[in-house]
XYZ file of C-alpha atoms in Angstrom:
412
model
C 43.084 -18.714 24.593
C 42.612 -15.830 22.879
C 42.699 -17.176 19.666
C 40.307 -19.961 20.170
C 37.577 -17.438 21.526
C 38.187 -15.518 18.200
C 37.010 -18.194 16.326
C 34.206 -19.121 17.930
C 32.175 -16.138 17.947
C 32.454 -15.923 13.921
C 30.966 -19.440 14.199
C 27.825 -18.675 17.030
C 27.197 -15.839 14.655
C 26.728 -18.017 11.486
C 24.999 -20.069 13.611
C 22.316 -17.392 14.694
C 22.105 -16.059 11.021
C 21.711 -20.090 9.904
C 18.458 -19.569 11.933
C 17.111 -16.505 10.740
C 17.644 -17.718 7.088
C 15.521 -20.703 7.727
C 13.177 -18.935 10.020
C 12.337 -16.713 7.398
C 12.025 -19.361 4.564
C 9.363 -21.122 6.626
C 7.550 -18.184 7.072
C 7.619 -17.727 2.667
C 6.458 -21.117 2.603
C 3.566 -21.054 5.155
C 2.780 -17.540 3.143
C 2.708 -19.697 -0.266
C 0.503 -22.119 1.434
C -1.736 -20.009 3.092
C -1.434 -18.817 -1.180
C -2.757 -21.756 -2.043
C -5.226 -22.438 0.601
C -7.147 -19.231 0.165
C -7.162 -18.617 -3.464
C -10.261 -17.131 -4.623
C -11.703 -19.752 -6.648
C -15.414 -19.894 -8.301
C -17.042 -17.229 -10.375
C -17.203 -13.476 -8.508
C -20.911 -12.959 -6.368
C -23.844 -11.195 -8.527
C -23.203 -7.441 -7.852
C -26.549 -7.874 -6.799
C -27.868 -5.225 -9.647
C -28.248 -5.855 -12.722
C -25.214 -4.029 -16.175
C -26.949 -6.558 -19.004
C -26.784 -4.548 -22.353
C -24.429 -1.132 -20.731
C -21.717 -0.054 -22.248
C -19.029 2.212 -21.653
C -17.189 3.561 -24.506
C -15.431 6.784 -25.487
C -16.377 9.651 -26.645
C -15.134 13.296 -27.777
C -17.541 16.575 -26.939
C -18.082 18.096 -30.238
C -20.361 20.869 -28.594
C -22.216 22.202 -25.957
C -25.343 24.134 -26.051
C -27.523 25.436 -23.009
C -31.077 24.059 -22.650
C -33.483 22.452 -20.468
C -34.120 19.103 -20.069
C -36.603 17.141 -17.909
C -35.389 14.963 -14.489
C -36.744 12.626 -12.767
C -36.866 14.654 -9.668
C -38.302 18.118 -11.219
C -41.684 18.748 -12.576
C -40.413 20.962 -15.040
C -38.085 21.636 -17.288
C -34.695 22.513 -15.578
C -31.325 24.224 -16.464
C -29.239 21.863 -18.990
C -26.279 21.553 -21.350
C -27.057 19.466 -24.296
C -23.966 17.838 -25.374
C -22.660 16.901 -28.880
C -19.976 13.786 -28.940
C -18.957 11.602 -31.212
C -18.486 8.042 -30.067
C -14.706 7.141 -30.509
C -14.904 3.377 -29.345
C -16.762 0.418 -29.414
C -19.876 -0.832 -32.150
C -20.597 2.813 -32.488
C -17.657 4.319 -33.338
C -18.378 7.421 -34.786
C -21.609 7.859 -34.462
C -22.708 11.303 -33.314
C -25.449 11.339 -29.977
C -26.875 14.003 -27.884
C -25.687 13.883 -23.849
C -27.871 15.668 -21.483
C -25.882 17.663 -18.602
C -27.790 19.476 -15.950
C -26.850 21.977 -14.137
C -28.104 19.458 -10.735
C -25.298 17.255 -11.363
C -22.524 18.886 -9.111
C -20.548 15.859 -8.857
C -19.976 16.804 -13.372
C -16.167 18.875 -13.747
C -17.309 21.568 -16.420
C -16.825 20.278 -19.657
C -15.567 21.780 -22.500
C -15.499 21.283 -26.029
C -12.526 18.488 -27.281
C -12.814 16.570 -23.484
C -12.608 13.144 -23.664
C -14.787 11.396 -21.643
C -16.258 7.675 -20.206
C -20.096 7.537 -21.403
C -22.736 4.943 -20.096
C -24.759 3.593 -22.961
C -28.168 2.241 -22.155
C -30.003 0.979 -25.203
C -33.203 0.148 -23.143
C -32.978 4.089 -21.625
C -35.149 7.043 -23.884
C -33.181 8.223 -26.432
C -32.544 12.122 -24.831
C -31.253 9.821 -21.964
C -29.725 7.487 -24.098
C -26.129 8.388 -23.372
C -25.371 9.757 -20.031
C -21.634 11.406 -18.377
C -19.909 8.713 -16.590
C -16.110 9.846 -16.054
C -13.988 12.285 -17.701
C -10.499 10.196 -19.838
C -8.510 10.099 -17.945
C -5.833 7.432 -19.110
C -2.989 9.857 -20.963
C -2.327 11.867 -17.935
C -2.748 9.355 -15.622
C 0.073 7.423 -18.198
C 2.086 10.158 -18.723
C 2.521 10.649 -14.883
C 3.338 6.746 -14.191
C 6.152 6.971 -17.442
C 7.517 10.134 -15.205
C 7.632 7.819 -11.833
C 9.764 5.526 -14.253
C 12.147 7.676 -15.321
C 12.404 9.761 -12.320
C 12.952 6.243 -10.276
C 15.468 5.056 -12.914
C 17.199 8.265 -13.161
C 18.113 7.945 -9.895
C 18.257 4.253 -8.435
C 19.257 2.573 -12.023
C 19.875 -0.922 -12.326
C 18.338 -1.098 -8.104
C 15.696 1.460 -9.157
C 14.240 -1.258 -11.995
C 14.735 -4.062 -9.708
C 12.632 -1.959 -7.188
C 9.925 -1.122 -9.903
C 9.747 -4.480 -10.153
C 9.014 -5.284 -7.147
C 6.043 -2.803 -7.039
C 4.431 -4.367 -10.382
C 4.443 -7.680 -8.512
C 3.157 -6.187 -5.590
C 0.122 -4.495 -7.548
C 0.084 -7.891 -9.376
C -0.212 -9.636 -5.812
C -3.117 -7.197 -4.795
C -5.036 -7.315 -8.215
C -4.988 -11.453 -8.527
C -4.803 -12.453 -4.787
C -6.147 -9.976 -2.247
C -8.854 -8.085 -4.003
C -10.609 -11.203 -5.487
C -10.556 -13.004 -2.046
C -11.816 -10.752 0.254
C -14.631 -10.391 -2.261
C -15.387 -13.667 -2.261
C -15.049 -13.683 1.614
C -12.611 -15.214 2.378
C -10.985 -14.711 5.964
C -9.954 -11.054 6.036
C -7.311 -10.854 8.324
C -5.539 -13.805 7.317
C -5.711 -12.831 3.124
C -3.983 -9.604 4.036
C -1.184 -11.240 6.318
C -0.652 -13.592 3.317
C -0.703 -11.220 0.612
C 1.134 -8.262 2.735
C 4.082 -11.037 3.409
C 3.965 -11.818 0.111
C 4.560 -8.274 -0.740
C 6.900 -7.854 1.777
C 9.307 -10.766 0.512
C 9.015 -9.464 -3.163
C 9.258 -6.112 -2.421
C 12.755 -6.074 -0.649
C 14.747 -8.752 -2.344
C 14.116 -7.962 -5.402
C 14.967 -4.036 -4.728
C 18.062 -4.790 -2.433
C 19.274 -8.286 -3.222
C 18.751 -11.463 -1.531
C 20.841 -10.825 0.762
C 21.289 -11.223 5.030
C 21.168 -7.315 5.108
C 17.639 -7.672 3.455
C 16.316 -10.836 5.446
C 17.007 -8.757 8.529
C 15.365 -6.511 7.450
C 12.598 -8.204 6.452
C 12.261 -10.036 9.947
C 12.047 -6.714 11.583
C 9.424 -5.487 9.108
C 7.342 -8.872 9.838
C 7.460 -8.954 13.281
C 5.875 -4.814 13.313
C 3.452 -6.111 10.847
C 2.473 -8.798 13.469
C 2.240 -5.968 16.220
C 0.318 -3.984 14.073
C -2.080 -6.274 13.392
C -2.982 -7.270 17.413
C -3.102 -4.050 17.771
C -5.652 -3.009 14.407
C -7.591 -6.555 15.950
C -7.711 -4.723 19.720
C -8.850 -1.100 19.009
C -11.000 -2.017 15.819
C -12.544 -4.208 18.482
C -12.548 -1.853 21.229
C -13.955 1.080 19.138
C -16.449 -1.060 17.910
C -15.583 0.077 14.311
C -18.049 -1.820 11.275
C -16.137 -0.740 8.464
C -19.144 0.494 7.113
C -19.221 4.726 7.442
C -18.951 5.817 4.207
C -21.053 5.432 0.815
C -18.133 3.051 -0.838
C -18.303 1.133 2.198
C -22.498 0.508 1.876
C -22.893 0.099 -1.852
C -20.209 -2.619 -1.162
C -22.044 -4.305 1.573
C -24.839 -4.202 -0.952
C -22.856 -5.672 -3.708
C -20.836 -8.120 -2.401
C -22.797 -9.949 0.694
C -19.570 -12.257 1.805
C -17.714 -9.823 2.453
C -16.706 -8.737 6.044
C -16.725 -4.899 6.531
C -14.484 -4.874 9.536
C -12.337 -7.477 8.064
C -12.117 -5.156 4.856
C -10.681 -2.181 7.450
C -7.958 -4.407 9.186
C -6.854 -5.534 5.478
C -6.514 -1.440 4.393
C -4.772 -0.997 7.801
C -1.968 -3.675 7.233
C -0.923 -3.007 3.691
C -1.182 0.552 4.291
C 1.458 0.478 7.046
C 3.415 -1.520 4.457
C 5.590 0.518 2.443
C 6.804 2.366 5.201
C 7.974 -0.215 7.260
C 10.517 -1.474 4.389
C 11.809 1.990 4.376
C 12.474 2.405 8.613
C 13.496 -1.523 8.667
C 16.063 -1.137 5.502
C 17.387 1.963 6.513
C 18.162 0.855 10.092
C 20.027 -1.759 8.726
C 21.717 0.292 6.458
C 22.985 2.181 9.369
C 24.340 -1.067 11.283
C 25.973 -1.717 8.543
C 27.684 1.608 7.610
C 29.200 2.071 11.284
C 29.874 -1.506 11.675
C 31.895 -0.815 8.352
C 32.986 2.550 9.677
C 34.380 0.638 12.982
C 34.777 -3.201 12.856
C 35.579 -3.923 16.659
C 31.913 -2.168 17.373
C 30.704 -4.858 19.751
C 26.626 -5.445 19.106
C 25.591 -2.941 22.353
C 27.945 -0.083 20.859
C 26.439 -0.798 17.591
C 23.134 -0.816 18.796
C 23.095 2.587 20.529
C 25.044 4.644 17.626
C 22.111 3.173 15.019
C 19.763 3.679 17.417
C 20.515 7.247 16.883
C 19.933 7.605 13.242
C 16.499 5.855 14.128
C 15.571 8.536 16.382
C 15.645 10.770 13.335
C 14.072 8.899 11.117
C 11.211 8.057 13.064
C 10.135 11.576 13.949
C 9.687 12.694 10.360
C 8.275 9.269 9.148
C 5.567 9.305 11.751
C 4.705 12.538 10.536
C 4.940 11.765 6.920
C 2.634 9.214 8.124
C 0.241 11.409 9.874
C 0.155 13.861 6.850
C -0.306 11.535 4.384
C -3.781 10.202 6.214
C -4.821 13.900 6.698
C -3.973 15.040 2.925
C -6.133 11.640 2.163
C -9.265 12.719 3.953
C -9.421 16.366 4.151
C -12.529 16.734 2.791
C -14.099 14.615 5.515
C -12.203 17.105 7.807
C -13.240 20.014 6.459
C -16.805 18.718 6.886
C -16.431 17.949 10.187
C -14.311 21.173 11.068
C -17.469 23.260 10.363
C -19.301 21.691 12.727
C -20.865 22.952 16.222
C -20.600 19.486 17.752
C -17.984 18.657 20.684
C -15.171 17.789 19.603
C -14.631 14.298 21.443
C -18.202 13.565 19.992
C -16.696 14.399 16.133
C -13.765 12.591 16.918
C -16.100 9.689 17.910
C -16.976 9.847 14.787
C -16.754 6.361 13.189
C -15.105 7.943 9.548
C -13.460 10.047 11.594
C -11.928 7.045 14.289
C -11.155 4.867 11.689
C -8.797 7.162 10.445
C -7.190 7.690 14.322
C -7.156 4.091 14.446
C -5.171 3.689 11.322
C -2.878 6.254 12.167
C -1.878 5.423 15.381
C -1.887 2.344 14.949
C 0.495 2.570 12.119
C 2.758 4.856 13.592
C 3.351 2.777 16.469
C 4.585 -0.138 14.480
C 6.510 2.512 12.799
C 8.340 3.205 16.403
C 8.432 -0.778 16.881
C 10.445 -1.233 14.027
C 12.950 1.114 14.962
C 14.596 -0.769 17.906
C 13.424 -4.323 16.800
C 15.335 -4.104 13.336
C 18.303 -2.077 14.648
C 18.973 -4.692 17.690
C 18.528 -8.112 15.213
C 21.135 -6.089 12.946
C 23.159 -5.657 15.722
C 23.687 -8.444 17.183
C 24.321 -9.896 13.656
C 27.013 -7.596 12.798
C 28.673 -7.316 16.010
C 32.030 -8.102 16.828
C 33.605 -8.612 20.262
C 36.695 -5.983 20.966
C 39.361 -8.100 20.541
C 42.129 -8.300 18.389
C 41.548 -11.652 16.124
C 38.128 -10.337 15.650
C 39.397 -7.360 13.899
C 41.103 -8.300 12.338
C 38.373 -10.938 10.429
C 36.475 -8.083 10.057
C 34.707 -8.393 6.082
C 36.159 -5.483 3.801
C 35.479 -5.489 -0.425
C 37.710 -3.470 -3.227
C 34.938 -0.624 -2.767
C 34.813 -0.287 0.700
C 30.975 -0.915 0.917
C 29.686 -2.791 4.021
C 29.663 -6.780 3.278
C 28.171 -9.256 5.867
C 29.455 -11.701 3.968
C 31.514 -13.628 7.056
C 28.397 -14.009 8.697
C 26.151 -15.712 5.695
C 24.744 -19.229 6.266
C 27.255 -21.882 4.983
C 25.801 -24.152 2.805
């Protein structure tokens, strides 16, 4: 009787594992169908303003001389710098021109000889305004920083780091090729975000951690928490009457892309923004269960859950703090502006630009908190063993002693 029970338990666990894998495969198929249905087809909508004839070549500053120039706003000449530039790309490469930079242009950083710029060339404008400052050319420092990031990931992660970088590249590709074009063309923002987030979760987790049962459990925990985040985001964006039109960029986007749903874009941002941290939490919890089980294969699901949850509590405390500080850092300029206000704190928090960040932070944090018990419970059920001699003897092992769940993988 004892031996018979010992054989039934692993078989029951295999059936559970098989159902999980089939369920995840079904979600993946639905995501691919959604990708095909929502794929951005046809030309992008007219931005509503003409850019015909405008060019954006790179240029190098040759000289800077103080002077005066006329502006549309001023009736008299104002102080400005006369910047001599050499065009470094495009049809006019090698040409030398003069660009006026008014002292009132506070958005332009301090210019120095040798700076590489991106300038706007308007051949229809008067000669003194044919070239205007657009941006500093930042490709070199950004490429250098990206290379440093890649080296750091590969140095520590080695082959797994390379897989993680490949997943990151594919995730960015999904955003650029599907998410952004679909939103601009007016596809349902919530559906687009869910499809994109699901595909990113599949790609990022399976590429970085391999196609294993552990990764599948982490993926289920991620998708379940993402569903909760979606429900909370939809509910509180509606209850708080958030329009997604609080910033200047959102207003400009609304004018240039009339089919865009600003509130939907806000929801999409909340969903995509929470996904990256969810992956970290769910993978950590599955790994915790696997390590605890490897140390004591006789532990049952309930004890595995309790021990792994202790790890999760510490992790979630640090992660929630990280998430809040990340949003504070991203919105620091806005917070500084409101910190100077004499209005009551309740009114400041009620400003849409602040309320959006509050909703984004708290919804994401609740999703993170929920991910810990959800993922831990799933992992404990799959990895749990009965405290019997037969089950203890059947505990999986590997030559290097690392945890393996191959005994529980679905059978073909």
